[in-house]
Amino acid sequence: MVSNPLLLVVLFILLNSCSSSSSSSAYNFPIAKPGCLDRCGNESIPFPFGIGEGCYLDQSQSFSVECNSSQLNFSGTHYPITNISLEGQFRTPNYVAYDCYGEGDQKVNPNHPWIKLGDPFIFNSTGNKFTVIGCDSIGVVEGTSYFRDYNTKSGCTSFCYLKEDVEDGSCSSIGCCQTSIPGGSRMINVTLASSSNNRFVSSFNPCSFAFVVAEDAFQFSADNLTNLESVVTLPVIVDWVISHNNCDEAKTNKSNYACKENSECYVEKGALGYRCRCSKGYEGNPYLGCQDIDECGNPDQCGKNGVCINTTGSYYCNCKKGYHQDAEGRCVEKNNNWAIIVG
Ligand SMILES: *[C@@H]1O[C@H](CO)[C@@H](O)[C@H](O)[C@H]1NC(C)=O
Ligand SMILES: *[C@@H]1O[C@H](CO)[C@@H](O)[C@H](O)[C@H]1NC(C)=O
Ligand SMILES: *[C@@H]1O[C@H](CO)[C@@H](O)[C@H](O)[C@H]1NC(C)=O
Ligand SMILES: *[C@@H]1O[C@H](CO)[C@@H](O)[C@H](O)[C@H]1NC(C)=O
Ligand SMILES: *[C@@H]1O[C@H](CO)[C@@H](O)[C@H](O)[C@H]1NC(C)=O
Ligand SMILES: *[C@@H]1O[C@H](CO)[C@@H](O)[C@H](O)[C@H]1NC(C)=O
Ligand SMILES: *[C@@H]1O[C@H](CO)[C@@H](O)[C@H](O)[C@H]1NC(C)=O
Ligand SMILES: *[C@@H]1O[C@H](CO)[C@@H](O)[C@H](O)[C@H]1NC(C)=O
Ligand SMILES: *[C@@H]1O[C@H](CO)[C@@H](O)[C@H](O)[C@H]1NC(C)=O
């Protein structure tokens, strides 16, 4: 009866498109405003980010993004962005700085890039590491913040004489060094220097490299002394907030306050301003509003002899008939004192 090939094909396409759109989402609740795109290629686009007017948080253009050839870019600056999280991060590619020396100690096409973020974004100072790769390498990273009128610097040095001394996975200043970046930076500027133009190590390390990178996206290997020559960018973690205001300031203007139903405002240590998160017992996108969690959806919530009761923002456990709660709240059989003596 269900042998109409056309019907089967149509059903297959429908099933396929349904499953691919739902299974590829990292969230089990709506993340975008109704009628707005919630993804671009593989990238999720949670509000306050959004494509087109009415889809991003309208109090600032900062969250306006566009999707071209499945690549998500900021509108206006056309800078690519990936891995937007509702916890207040995204990633963006960041250029690798290098200094190479050719015959006769000549510096060849040094590249000392800098990158500046728009408002209200800063480089995350705990998830990123300033990393210098090389055997005659002095790296400095300079950070510019919104608030200081001077720049803050940090840096590290890496030296070695033999390739054999360089250990995979170890950034302890022999071939690789790592340090933190200046906190609160909206712009970072990387520079590199050497002590003797790589003269004594040029056979296995003609170039020094330096970059700020998401710590989880880079694992040092001795091969990186040479194979980074073909790497143009590496991902860096950026923190986003709604505005520079703290929570008290944000709440004074109700029409601008971004934390919707069942959510709360918070300011994380080192953050530029406030963010929102769902109140305990709720889930969803706090910038659109959070929904009550059905804790009883978890069949083990109250144990096999318990009955789970979902309440607004929480839940509680009752016991099945013939059972009662012991001191720890577990459901045990009534009149079983002998079991306690034996156990
Ligand atoms: C999407 O993800 C798949 C699997 O991880 C990958 O092969 C593909 O290149 C990605 N597409 C884009 C546009 O990034
Ligand atoms: C990129 O996409 C946006 C909409 O997402 C569109 O308005 C814009 O014209 C596109 N730009 C290019 C260069 O294709
Ligand atoms: C997205 O950003 C990348 C890198 O800056 C750029 O090459 C590309 O042209 C941008 N795409 C659009 C459509 O603006
Ligand atoms: C970033 O997003 C891509 C595609 O959505 C995913 O495969 C990858 O695991 C994410 N990376 C991190 C560090 O979350
Ligand atoms: C980056 O730092 C170097 C050295 O301190 C300086 O010469 C250069 O002008 C800086 N670049 C920017 C864009 O600030
Ligand atoms: C570092 O070298 C390892 C081993 O050859 C390689 O797998 C890795 O991709 C390199 N890292 C980068 C950022 O290119
Ligand atoms: C509150 O926010 C609205 C919308 O952005 C703005 O027009 C208004 O001036 C703000 N009010 C105050 C007192 O800042
Ligand atoms: C920095 O990134 C880490 C790792 O993603 C995150 O746990 C932390 O909350 C971020 N810091 C701020 C100030 O957002
Ligand atoms: C139980 O959880 C659901 C979520 O699935 C929620 O919509 C509902 O309001 C909750 N029930 C009560 C009584 O709070």
PDB file of N, CA and C in Angstrom, residues 4 57 82 151 162 173 185 224 236 275 286 304 328:
ATOM      1  N   ASN A   4       4.014   3.752  -3.234  1.00  0.00           N
ATOM      2  CA  ASN A   4       4.164   4.841  -4.190  1.00  0.00           C
ATOM      3  C   ASN A   4       5.575   5.428  -4.073  1.00  0.00           C
ATOM      4  N   LEU A  57      19.908  42.255  18.886  1.00  0.00           N
ATOM      5  CA  LEU A  57      19.567  43.202  19.944  1.00  0.00           C
ATOM      6  C   LEU A  57      19.706  44.612  19.395  1.00  0.00           C
ATOM      7  N   THR A  82      32.797  32.465  14.972  1.00  0.00           N
ATOM      8  CA  THR A  82      32.336  31.084  15.132  1.00  0.00           C
ATOM      9  C   THR A  82      32.043  30.828  16.608  1.00  0.00           C
ATOM     10  N   ASN A 151      49.070  51.308  27.636  1.00  0.00           N
ATOM     11  CA  ASN A 151      48.959  49.915  27.227  1.00  0.00           C
ATOM     12  C   ASN A 151      49.652  49.005  28.233  1.00  0.00           C
ATOM     13  N   LEU A 162      69.479  22.738  20.186  1.00  0.00           N
ATOM     14  CA  LEU A 162      69.324  21.510  19.409  1.00  0.00           C
ATOM     15  C   LEU A 162      67.838  21.186  19.299  1.00  0.00           C
ATOM     16  N   SER A 173      59.628  27.209  27.666  1.00  0.00           N
ATOM     17  CA  SER A 173      60.677  28.122  27.182  1.00  0.00           C
ATOM     18  C   SER A 173      61.794  27.448  26.404  1.00  0.00           C
ATOM     19  N   SER A 185      41.687  43.478  27.444  1.00  0.00           N
ATOM     20  CA  SER A 185      42.178  44.073  26.191  1.00  0.00           C
ATOM     21  C   SER A 185      41.147  44.017  25.074  1.00  0.00           C
ATOM     22  N   ASN A 224      56.155  22.123  15.059  1.00  0.00           N
ATOM     23  CA  ASN A 224      55.643  23.470  14.871  1.00  0.00           C
ATOM     24  C   ASN A 224      56.768  24.503  14.676  1.00  0.00           C
ATOM     25  N   VAL A 236      40.868  32.542  18.476  1.00  0.00           N
ATOM     26  CA  VAL A 236      41.027  33.212  19.756  1.00  0.00           C
ATOM     27  C   VAL A 236      39.633  33.387  20.363  1.00  0.00           C
ATOM     28  N   ARG A 275      25.827  40.342  31.802  1.00  0.00           N
ATOM     29  CA  ARG A 275      25.235  39.296  30.968  1.00  0.00           C
ATOM     30  C   ARG A 275      23.997  38.784  31.695  1.00  0.00           C
ATOM     31  N   PRO A 286      18.314  33.313  27.886  1.00  0.00           N
ATOM     32  CA  PRO A 286      17.890  34.324  28.866  1.00  0.00           C
ATOM     33  C   PRO A 286      17.609  35.688  28.232  1.00  0.00           C
ATOM     34  N   LYS A 304      13.633   4.506  41.955  1.00  0.00           N
ATOM     35  CA  LYS A 304      12.629   3.639  41.348  1.00  0.00           C
ATOM     36  C   LYS A 304      11.355   3.519  42.194  1.00  0.00           C
ATOM     37  N   GLU A 328      17.372  10.276  54.663  1.00  0.00           N
ATOM     38  CA  GLU A 328      18.071  10.844  53.499  1.00  0.00           C
ATOM     39  C   GLU A 328      17.131  11.180  52.342  1.00  0.00           C
TER      40      GLU A 328
END
